[in-house]
mmCIF file of C-alpha atoms and ligand atoms in Angstrom:
data_model
loop_
_atom_site.group_PDB
_atom_site.id
_atom_site.type_symbol
_atom_site.label_atom_id
_atom_site.label_comp_id
_atom_site.label_asym_id
_atom_site.label_seq_id
_atom_site.Cartn_x
_atom_site.Cartn_y
_atom_site.Cartn_z
ATOM 1 C CA MET A 1 -12.747 40.597 -7.457
ATOM 2 C CA SER A 2 -9.771 41.060 -5.146
ATOM 3 C CA TRP A 3 -6.486 39.847 -6.629
ATOM 4 C CA SER A 4 -6.018 37.549 -3.647
ATOM 5 C CA PHE A 5 -8.746 35.286 -4.971
ATOM 6 C CA LYS A 6 -7.081 35.109 -8.350
ATOM 7 C CA LYS A 7 -6.307 31.571 -9.451
ATOM 8 C CA PHE A 8 -2.656 30.867 -10.125
ATOM 9 C CA ASP A 9 -1.548 29.145 -13.318
ATOM 10 C CA VAL A 10 -0.785 25.461 -12.981
ATOM 11 C CA LEU A 11 2.781 24.972 -11.767
ATOM 12 C CA PRO A 12 4.677 23.835 -14.897
ATOM 13 C CA GLU A 13 6.371 20.447 -14.699
ATOM 14 C CA SER A 14 9.838 22.036 -14.952
ATOM 15 C CA LYS A 15 9.099 24.238 -11.914
ATOM 16 C CA PHE A 16 7.613 21.322 -9.994
ATOM 17 C CA LEU A 17 10.896 19.481 -10.537
ATOM 18 C CA LEU A 18 12.865 22.441 -9.188
ATOM 19 C CA TRP A 19 10.786 22.537 -5.992
ATOM 20 C CA GLU A 20 10.898 18.771 -5.685
ATOM 21 C CA LYS A 21 14.706 18.862 -5.948
ATOM 22 C CA LEU A 22 15.021 21.647 -3.406
ATOM 23 C CA LEU A 23 12.809 19.851 -0.883
ATOM 24 C CA GLU A 24 14.686 16.606 -1.298
ATOM 25 C CA ALA A 25 18.131 18.225 -1.142
ATOM 26 C CA ARG A 26 17.272 20.069 2.063
ATOM 27 C CA THR A 27 15.123 17.571 3.954
ATOM 28 C CA GLY A 28 15.509 14.233 2.177
ATOM 29 C CA ILE A 29 11.761 14.079 1.581
ATOM 30 C CA GLN A 30 10.796 12.780 -1.830
ATOM 31 C CA LEU A 31 7.504 14.111 -3.164
ATOM 32 C CA ALA A 32 5.439 11.561 -5.047
ATOM 33 C CA SER A 33 4.131 12.800 -8.404
ATOM 34 C CA GLN A 34 0.571 12.771 -7.029
ATOM 35 C CA GLN A 35 1.727 15.312 -4.434
ATOM 36 C CA LYS A 36 2.223 17.914 -7.116
ATOM 37 C CA VAL A 37 -1.226 19.276 -6.264
ATOM 38 C CA LEU A 38 -0.278 19.560 -2.581
ATOM 39 C CA LEU A 39 2.917 21.386 -3.462
ATOM 40 C CA GLN A 40 1.201 23.741 -5.877
ATOM 41 C CA THR A 41 -1.637 24.476 -3.442
ATOM 42 C CA GLN A 42 0.672 25.210 -0.536
ATOM 43 C CA ILE A 43 2.937 27.398 -2.637
ATOM 44 C CA ALA A 44 -0.046 29.290 -4.037
ATOM 45 C CA ILE A 45 -1.551 29.846 -0.562
ATOM 46 C CA ARG A 46 1.763 31.165 0.701
ATOM 47 C CA MET A 47 2.206 33.410 -2.344
ATOM 48 C CA ARG A 48 -1.228 34.890 -1.725
ATOM 49 C CA GLU A 49 -0.311 35.530 1.896
ATOM 50 C CA LEU A 50 2.828 37.335 0.766
ATOM 51 C CA ASN A 51 1.257 39.156 -2.173
ATOM 52 C CA ILE A 52 3.599 37.454 -4.613
ATOM 53 C CA THR A 53 2.234 36.651 -8.056
ATOM 54 C CA SER A 54 5.064 34.800 -9.757
ATOM 55 C CA TYR A 55 6.242 31.295 -8.906
ATOM 56 C CA ASP A 56 9.772 32.329 -9.871
ATOM 57 C CA ASP A 57 9.806 35.249 -7.436
ATOM 58 C CA TYR A 58 8.637 33.034 -4.608
ATOM 59 C CA TYR A 59 11.192 30.357 -5.472
ATOM 60 C CA ASP A 60 13.957 33.000 -5.432
ATOM 61 C CA GLN A 61 12.738 34.251 -2.059
ATOM 62 C CA VAL A 62 12.772 30.781 -0.519
ATOM 63 C CA LYS A 63 16.223 30.062 -1.935
ATOM 64 C CA GLN A 64 17.763 33.242 -0.516
ATOM 65 C CA ASP A 65 20.686 32.448 1.701
ATOM 66 C CA ASN A 66 19.651 34.858 4.449
ATOM 67 C CA LYS A 67 17.334 35.029 7.463
ATOM 68 C CA ALA A 68 14.250 35.885 5.377
ATOM 69 C CA GLY A 69 14.880 32.936 3.067
ATOM 70 C CA LEU A 70 15.381 30.635 5.996
ATOM 71 C CA ILE A 71 12.167 31.721 7.720
ATOM 72 C CA GLU A 72 10.192 31.354 4.508
ATOM 73 C CA TRP A 73 11.645 27.897 3.998
ATOM 74 C CA GLN A 74 10.616 26.869 7.504
ATOM 75 C CA ILE A 75 7.047 28.007 6.901
ATOM 76 C CA LEU A 76 6.792 26.131 3.621
ATOM 77 C CA VAL A 77 8.378 22.929 4.913
ATOM 78 C CA ASP A 78 5.905 22.790 7.763
ATOM 79 C CA ARG A 79 3.086 22.912 5.249
ATOM 80 C CA LEU A 80 4.546 20.167 3.087
ATOM 81 C CA VAL A 81 5.572 17.515 5.590
ATOM 82 C CA VAL A 82 3.171 14.780 6.668
ATOM 83 C CA LYS A 83 2.725 15.288 10.406
ATOM 84 C CA GLU A 84 0.127 12.664 11.144
ATOM 85 C CA THR A 85 0.642 10.932 14.480
ATOM 86 C CA THR A 86 -1.207 9.643 17.542
ATOM 87 C CA PHE A 87 -0.338 8.387 20.990
ATOM 88 C CA PHE A 88 0.705 4.724 21.021
ATOM 89 C CA ARG A 89 0.540 4.528 17.250
ATOM 90 C CA HIS A 90 2.328 1.193 17.135
ATOM 91 C CA ARG A 91 1.989 -0.518 20.510
ATOM 92 C CA PRO A 92 4.185 -3.520 19.721
ATOM 93 C CA SER A 93 7.162 -1.200 19.109
ATOM 94 C CA LEU A 94 6.557 0.677 22.347
ATOM 95 C CA ASP A 95 6.100 -2.570 24.282
ATOM 96 C CA PHE A 96 9.347 -3.763 22.780
ATOM 97 C CA VAL A 97 11.184 -0.730 24.204
ATOM 98 C CA CYS A 98 9.747 -1.550 27.646
ATOM 99 C CA GLN A 99 10.766 -5.173 27.362
ATOM 100 C CA TYR A 100 14.256 -4.074 26.346
ATOM 101 C CA LEU A 101 14.441 -1.782 29.370
ATOM 102 C CA LYS A 102 13.174 -4.528 31.713
ATOM 103 C CA ASN A 103 15.856 -6.883 30.414
ATOM 104 C CA LYS A 104 18.509 -4.257 31.009
ATOM 105 C CA ILE A 105 17.309 -3.764 34.571
ATOM 106 C CA ASP A 106 17.154 -7.520 35.218
ATOM 107 C CA GLN A 107 20.593 -8.073 33.743
ATOM 108 C CA LYS A 108 21.953 -5.053 35.611
ATOM 109 C CA THR A 109 23.290 -3.542 32.403
ATOM 110 C CA LEU A 110 21.574 -0.189 32.855
ATOM 111 C CA HIS A 111 24.001 2.398 34.143
ATOM 112 C CA ASP A 112 23.227 5.990 35.141
ATOM 113 C CA SER A 113 20.469 6.840 32.689
ATOM 114 C CA PHE A 114 18.188 5.489 29.983
ATOM 115 C CA ASP A 115 18.305 7.789 26.974
ATOM 116 C CA ILE A 116 15.903 7.711 24.056
ATOM 117 C CA TRP A 117 15.886 9.631 20.815
ATOM 118 C CA SER A 118 12.557 10.108 19.063
ATOM 119 C CA VAL A 119 13.410 11.112 15.516
ATOM 120 C CA GLY A 120 10.667 12.843 13.496
ATOM 121 C CA CYS A 121 8.554 13.293 16.623
ATOM 122 C CA SER A 122 5.904 15.526 15.010
ATOM 123 C CA THR A 123 3.536 17.048 17.603
ATOM 124 C CA GLY A 124 4.937 15.007 20.495
ATOM 125 C CA GLU A 125 2.584 12.064 20.913
ATOM 126 C CA GLU A 126 5.349 9.546 20.173
ATOM 127 C CA PRO A 127 7.954 10.798 22.699
ATOM 128 C CA TYR A 128 5.348 11.444 25.407
ATOM 129 C CA GLY A 129 3.967 7.945 24.844
ATOM 130 C CA LEU A 130 7.477 6.571 25.261
ATOM 131 C CA ALA A 131 7.953 8.634 28.425
ATOM 132 C CA MET A 132 4.741 7.216 29.891
ATOM 133 C CA LEU A 133 5.654 3.605 29.270
ATOM 134 C CA VAL A 134 9.271 3.942 30.379
ATOM 135 C CA ASN A 135 8.140 5.729 33.514
ATOM 136 C CA ASP A 136 5.733 2.843 34.189
ATOM 137 C CA CYS A 137 8.399 0.269 33.684
ATOM 138 C CA LEU A 138 10.843 1.996 36.034
ATOM 139 C CA GLU A 139 8.139 2.519 38.671
ATOM 140 C CA LYS A 140 7.154 -1.157 38.555
ATOM 141 C CA SER A 141 10.734 -2.276 38.920
ATOM 142 C CA GLN A 142 11.204 0.228 41.760
ATOM 143 C CA GLU A 143 14.404 1.379 40.156
ATOM 144 C CA HIS A 144 15.407 5.003 40.308
ATOM 145 C CA PHE A 145 17.334 5.425 37.112
ATOM 146 C CA TYR A 146 17.071 8.716 35.325
ATOM 147 C CA PHE A 147 15.491 8.625 31.899
ATOM 148 C CA GLY A 148 15.340 11.314 29.246
ATOM 149 C CA ILE A 149 13.911 11.594 25.786
ATOM 150 C CA THR A 150 15.301 13.881 23.111
ATOM 151 C CA ALA A 151 12.639 14.472 20.496
ATOM 152 C CA VAL A 152 13.510 16.113 17.210
ATOM 153 C CA ASP A 153 11.702 17.247 14.097
ATOM 154 C CA VAL A 154 12.497 19.421 11.099
ATOM 155 C CA SER A 155 9.295 21.468 11.494
ATOM 156 C CA LEU A 156 9.315 24.250 14.105
ATOM 157 C CA PRO A 157 5.511 24.639 14.440
ATOM 158 C CA VAL A 158 5.043 20.960 15.352
ATOM 159 C CA LEU A 159 7.648 21.361 18.072
ATOM 160 C CA SER A 160 5.810 24.230 19.708
ATOM 161 C CA ILE A 161 2.603 22.160 19.748
ATOM 162 C CA ALA A 162 4.624 19.304 21.234
ATOM 163 C CA ARG A 163 6.092 21.478 24.006
ATOM 164 C CA ARG A 164 2.607 22.588 24.999
ATOM 165 C CA GLY A 165 1.529 18.967 25.414
ATOM 166 C CA VAL A 166 -2.206 19.572 24.999
ATOM 167 C CA TYR A 167 -4.146 17.036 22.921
ATOM 168 C CA GLY A 168 -7.624 16.407 21.585
ATOM 169 C CA GLU A 169 -9.525 13.200 20.946
ATOM 170 C CA ARG A 170 -7.921 12.570 17.557
ATOM 171 C CA SER A 171 -4.497 12.190 19.159
ATOM 172 C CA LEU A 172 -5.859 10.290 22.132
ATOM 173 C CA ALA A 173 -7.843 7.643 20.260
ATOM 174 C CA PHE A 174 -5.567 4.774 21.368
ATOM 175 C CA VAL A 175 -5.119 5.979 24.949
ATOM 176 C CA ASN A 176 -7.241 3.922 27.324
ATOM 177 C CA GLU A 177 -9.115 5.292 30.321
ATOM 178 C CA GLU A 178 -6.544 4.190 32.852
ATOM 179 C CA GLU A 179 -3.741 5.847 30.881
ATOM 180 C CA ARG A 180 -5.771 9.026 30.594
ATOM 181 C CA GLN A 181 -6.161 9.126 34.361
ATOM 182 C CA ARG A 182 -2.534 8.416 35.071
ATOM 183 C CA TYR A 183 -0.691 10.557 32.583
ATOM 184 C CA PHE A 184 -2.935 13.494 31.748
ATOM 185 C CA ARG A 185 -4.802 16.271 33.475
ATOM 186 C CA PRO A 186 -7.840 18.067 32.067
ATOM 187 C CA HIS A 187 -7.077 21.144 30.005
ATOM 188 C CA ASP A 188 -10.560 22.062 28.829
ATOM 189 C CA GLU A 189 -13.667 20.115 27.858
ATOM 190 C CA GLN A 190 -12.123 18.702 24.715
ATOM 191 C CA HIS A 191 -8.457 18.487 25.591
ATOM 192 C CA LEU A 192 -6.119 16.741 27.978
ATOM 193 C CA GLU A 193 -2.656 17.908 28.968
ATOM 194 C CA VAL A 194 0.349 15.645 29.575
ATOM 195 C CA LEU A 195 1.364 15.783 33.240
ATOM 196 C CA PRO A 196 4.240 18.208 33.910
ATOM 197 C CA ARG A 197 6.388 15.479 35.488
ATOM 198 C CA LEU A 198 6.367 13.629 32.149
ATOM 199 C CA LYS A 199 6.810 16.784 30.101
ATOM 200 C CA LYS A 200 10.011 17.392 32.024
ATOM 201 C CA ARG A 201 11.437 14.148 30.684
ATOM 202 C CA VAL A 202 11.137 15.180 27.054
ATOM 203 C CA CYS A 203 13.361 17.767 25.444
ATOM 204 C CA PHE A 204 12.187 18.949 22.029
ATOM 205 C CA SER A 205 14.550 20.459 19.523
ATOM 206 C CA GLN A 206 14.731 21.136 15.832
ATOM 207 C CA ALA A 207 16.921 18.860 13.755
ATOM 208 C CA ASN A 208 17.074 17.621 10.208
ATOM 209 C CA ILE A 209 17.859 13.920 9.925
ATOM 210 C CA ASN A 210 19.197 14.603 6.503
ATOM 211 C CA LYS A 211 21.999 16.533 8.225
ATOM 212 C CA LEU A 212 22.770 14.256 11.135
ATOM 213 C CA ASN A 213 26.470 15.005 10.803
ATOM 214 C CA VAL A 214 26.001 18.534 12.171
ATOM 215 C CA MET A 215 24.123 17.354 15.258
ATOM 216 C CA PRO A 216 25.949 16.993 18.563
ATOM 217 C CA VAL A 217 26.698 13.394 19.412
ATOM 218 C CA GLN A 218 25.081 11.999 22.522
ATOM 219 C CA LEU A 219 24.934 8.228 22.642
ATOM 220 C CA MET A 220 21.456 6.759 23.120
ATOM 221 C CA ASP A 221 20.041 3.520 24.508
ATOM 222 C CA VAL A 222 17.164 3.667 22.047
ATOM 223 C CA VAL A 223 16.689 5.408 18.716
ATOM 224 C CA PHE A 224 13.011 5.373 17.755
ATOM 225 C CA CYS A 225 12.327 6.507 14.195
ATOM 226 C CA GLN A 226 8.941 5.589 12.767
ATOM 227 C CA ASN A 227 6.976 6.835 9.789
ATOM 228 C CA VAL A 228 9.712 9.213 8.692
ATOM 229 C CA LEU A 229 11.991 7.180 6.457
ATOM 230 C CA ILE A 230 9.079 6.186 4.214
ATOM 231 C CA TYR A 231 9.217 9.686 2.728
ATOM 232 C CA PHE A 232 12.855 9.234 1.693
ATOM 233 C CA ARG A 233 14.460 7.424 -1.223
ATOM 234 C CA ARG A 234 15.757 3.942 -0.449
ATOM 235 C CA TRP A 235 19.430 4.870 -0.689
ATOM 236 C CA ARG A 236 18.880 7.811 1.640
ATOM 237 C CA ARG A 237 17.038 5.620 4.159
ATOM 238 C CA ARG A 238 20.064 3.329 4.257
ATOM 239 C CA GLU A 239 22.432 6.270 4.662
ATOM 240 C CA ILE A 240 20.408 7.730 7.530
ATOM 241 C CA LEU A 241 20.149 4.357 9.259
ATOM 242 C CA ASN A 242 23.929 3.958 8.982
ATOM 243 C CA GLN A 243 24.339 7.285 10.732
ATOM 244 C CA LEU A 244 21.786 6.447 13.409
ATOM 245 C CA VAL A 245 23.866 3.383 14.294
ATOM 246 C CA ASN A 246 26.678 5.767 15.310
ATOM 247 C CA ARG A 247 24.325 7.431 17.789
ATOM 248 C CA LEU A 248 23.647 4.222 19.737
ATOM 249 C CA LYS A 249 25.437 2.979 22.826
ATOM 250 C CA PRO A 250 26.869 -0.540 22.494
ATOM 251 C CA GLY A 251 23.926 -2.888 22.971
ATOM 252 C CA GLY A 252 21.557 -0.033 21.999
ATOM 253 C CA LEU A 253 18.207 -0.538 20.277
ATOM 254 C CA LEU A 254 17.100 0.938 16.951
ATOM 255 C CA ILE A 255 13.391 0.748 16.129
ATOM 256 C CA ILE A 256 11.900 1.814 12.819
ATOM 257 C CA GLY A 257 8.435 1.331 11.343
ATOM 258 C CA LEU A 258 7.576 -2.151 10.093
ATOM 259 C CA GLY A 259 8.657 -2.486 6.470
ATOM 260 C CA GLU A 260 10.193 0.990 6.292
ATOM 261 C CA THR A 261 13.269 -0.557 4.859
ATOM 262 C CA THR A 262 13.706 -4.097 3.614
ATOM 263 C CA ASP A 263 17.214 -4.018 2.254
ATOM 264 C CA TRP A 264 19.281 -2.563 5.094
ATOM 265 C CA GLN A 265 21.918 -4.465 6.957
ATOM 266 C CA HIS A 266 24.796 -3.228 9.068
ATOM 267 C CA GLU A 267 27.709 -5.174 10.424
ATOM 268 C CA GLU A 268 27.299 -3.625 13.868
ATOM 269 C CA MET A 269 23.565 -4.352 14.060
ATOM 270 C CA GLN A 270 21.655 -7.566 14.709
ATOM 271 C CA ARG A 271 18.041 -7.690 13.474
ATOM 272 C CA VAL A 272 15.659 -8.770 16.216
ATOM 273 C CA ASP A 273 13.711 -11.889 15.349
ATOM 274 C CA ASN A 274 10.162 -10.611 15.878
ATOM 275 C CA ASP A 275 7.480 -10.261 13.187
ATOM 276 C CA GLU A 276 5.667 -7.484 15.000
ATOM 277 C CA VAL A 277 8.498 -4.971 15.155
ATOM 278 C CA GLN A 278 11.409 -3.896 13.019
ATOM 279 C CA ALA A 279 14.177 -3.616 15.562
ATOM 280 C CA TYR A 280 17.953 -3.952 15.607
ATOM 281 C CA ILE A 281 20.385 -4.290 18.492
ATOM 282 C CA LYS A 282 23.873 -2.850 18.295
ATOM 283 C CA ARG A 283 26.501 -5.495 18.883
ATOM 284 C CA ILE A 284 28.619 -5.011 21.987
HETATM 285 C C1 SAM B 301 4.255 11.147 9.761
HETATM 286 S S1 SAM B 301 5.129 12.035 11.000
HETATM 287 C C2 SAM B 301 5.599 10.710 12.086
HETATM 288 C C3 SAM B 301 5.475 11.081 13.537
HETATM 289 C C4 SAM B 301 5.811 9.948 14.512
HETATM 290 N N1 SAM B 301 7.159 9.514 14.361
HETATM 291 C C5 SAM B 301 4.868 8.783 14.333
HETATM 292 O O1 SAM B 301 5.279 7.734 13.877
HETATM 293 O O2 SAM B 301 3.681 8.930 14.640
HETATM 294 C C6 SAM B 301 6.666 12.412 10.164
HETATM 295 C C7 SAM B 301 7.456 13.516 10.841
HETATM 296 O O3 SAM B 301 8.782 13.497 10.327
HETATM 297 C C8 SAM B 301 9.233 14.820 10.224
HETATM 298 N N2 SAM B 301 10.333 14.915 9.259
HETATM 299 C C9 SAM B 301 10.267 14.823 7.913
HETATM 300 N N3 SAM B 301 11.476 15.013 7.382
HETATM 301 C C10 SAM B 301 12.333 15.223 8.398
HETATM 302 C C11 SAM B 301 13.713 15.499 8.466
HETATM 303 N N4 SAM B 301 14.460 15.609 7.370
HETATM 304 N N5 SAM B 301 14.282 15.656 9.690
HETATM 305 C C12 SAM B 301 13.524 15.560 10.813
HETATM 306 N N6 SAM B 301 12.192 15.328 10.797
HETATM 307 C C13 SAM B 301 11.601 15.156 9.608
HETATM 308 C C14 SAM B 301 8.002 15.592 9.778
HETATM 309 O O4 SAM B 301 8.107 16.978 10.055
HETATM 310 C C15 SAM B 301 6.894 14.900 10.571
HETATM 311 O O5 SAM B 301 6.626 15.564 11.767
#
């Protein structure tokens, strides 16, 4: 039997805790105890790929403060994060962004550009979905404001899938026929590609929301952050939300997933009274 099929020993609890700590310190993600199997499996697969037989050696490699360590870390993180997403995953939140934009147009409070930040964008369905709806809204109002979406994620592989903009049925399940016709072109028999004019509106880049302080500040009209904070401890969610507030223009909109935090308040933010969305407006 080739060594590569050799079964690794179970990852001891003490080692699991080390990995868990490292992941949380670097990304903010908290692994649930039932995810020990996921962690062990992914580490073991990667060790096989690298011909490494000891958990300690692999841990030391990942922790190295050099290019090799950094690359290895990137590969592992991509395998550990939950990347699940679809187009129009939570319609009420997206509709709320459109309503917010319409109000701004009607009240003539939109100046120059409409800027959105999609935080934890995964493979791109969320920011492209936003681009489609915002584009619609601006077309209907016959306004010619510029809009741009900055979409960030900690995982590099998801970003390259996102930049390609090619999707199969699993991602497209909530996209209706009319939307398919308007925003996509055929790629092959099983895939559709987002139209280039929409792709141009979305700029993907790598960022870690656990290290928001090192990211350049560009004030946004909307910060959209769904299904990311749930993987973080409560205190960290609050800390990240506090920092996201600083990235909003006065009057800006913050949207998170329903119930992703229940105990966050901020003196500069007013919770929107709407049971279908969890949204906050920055006081002017
Ligand atoms: C479940 S997906 C959510 C995708 C999309 N927002 C949605 O709601 O469909 C979570 C994404 O958050 C990203 N993520 C996790 N930790 C992150 C961090 N510290 N900084 C940036 N992105 C992170 C993951 O890589 C993953 O792509």
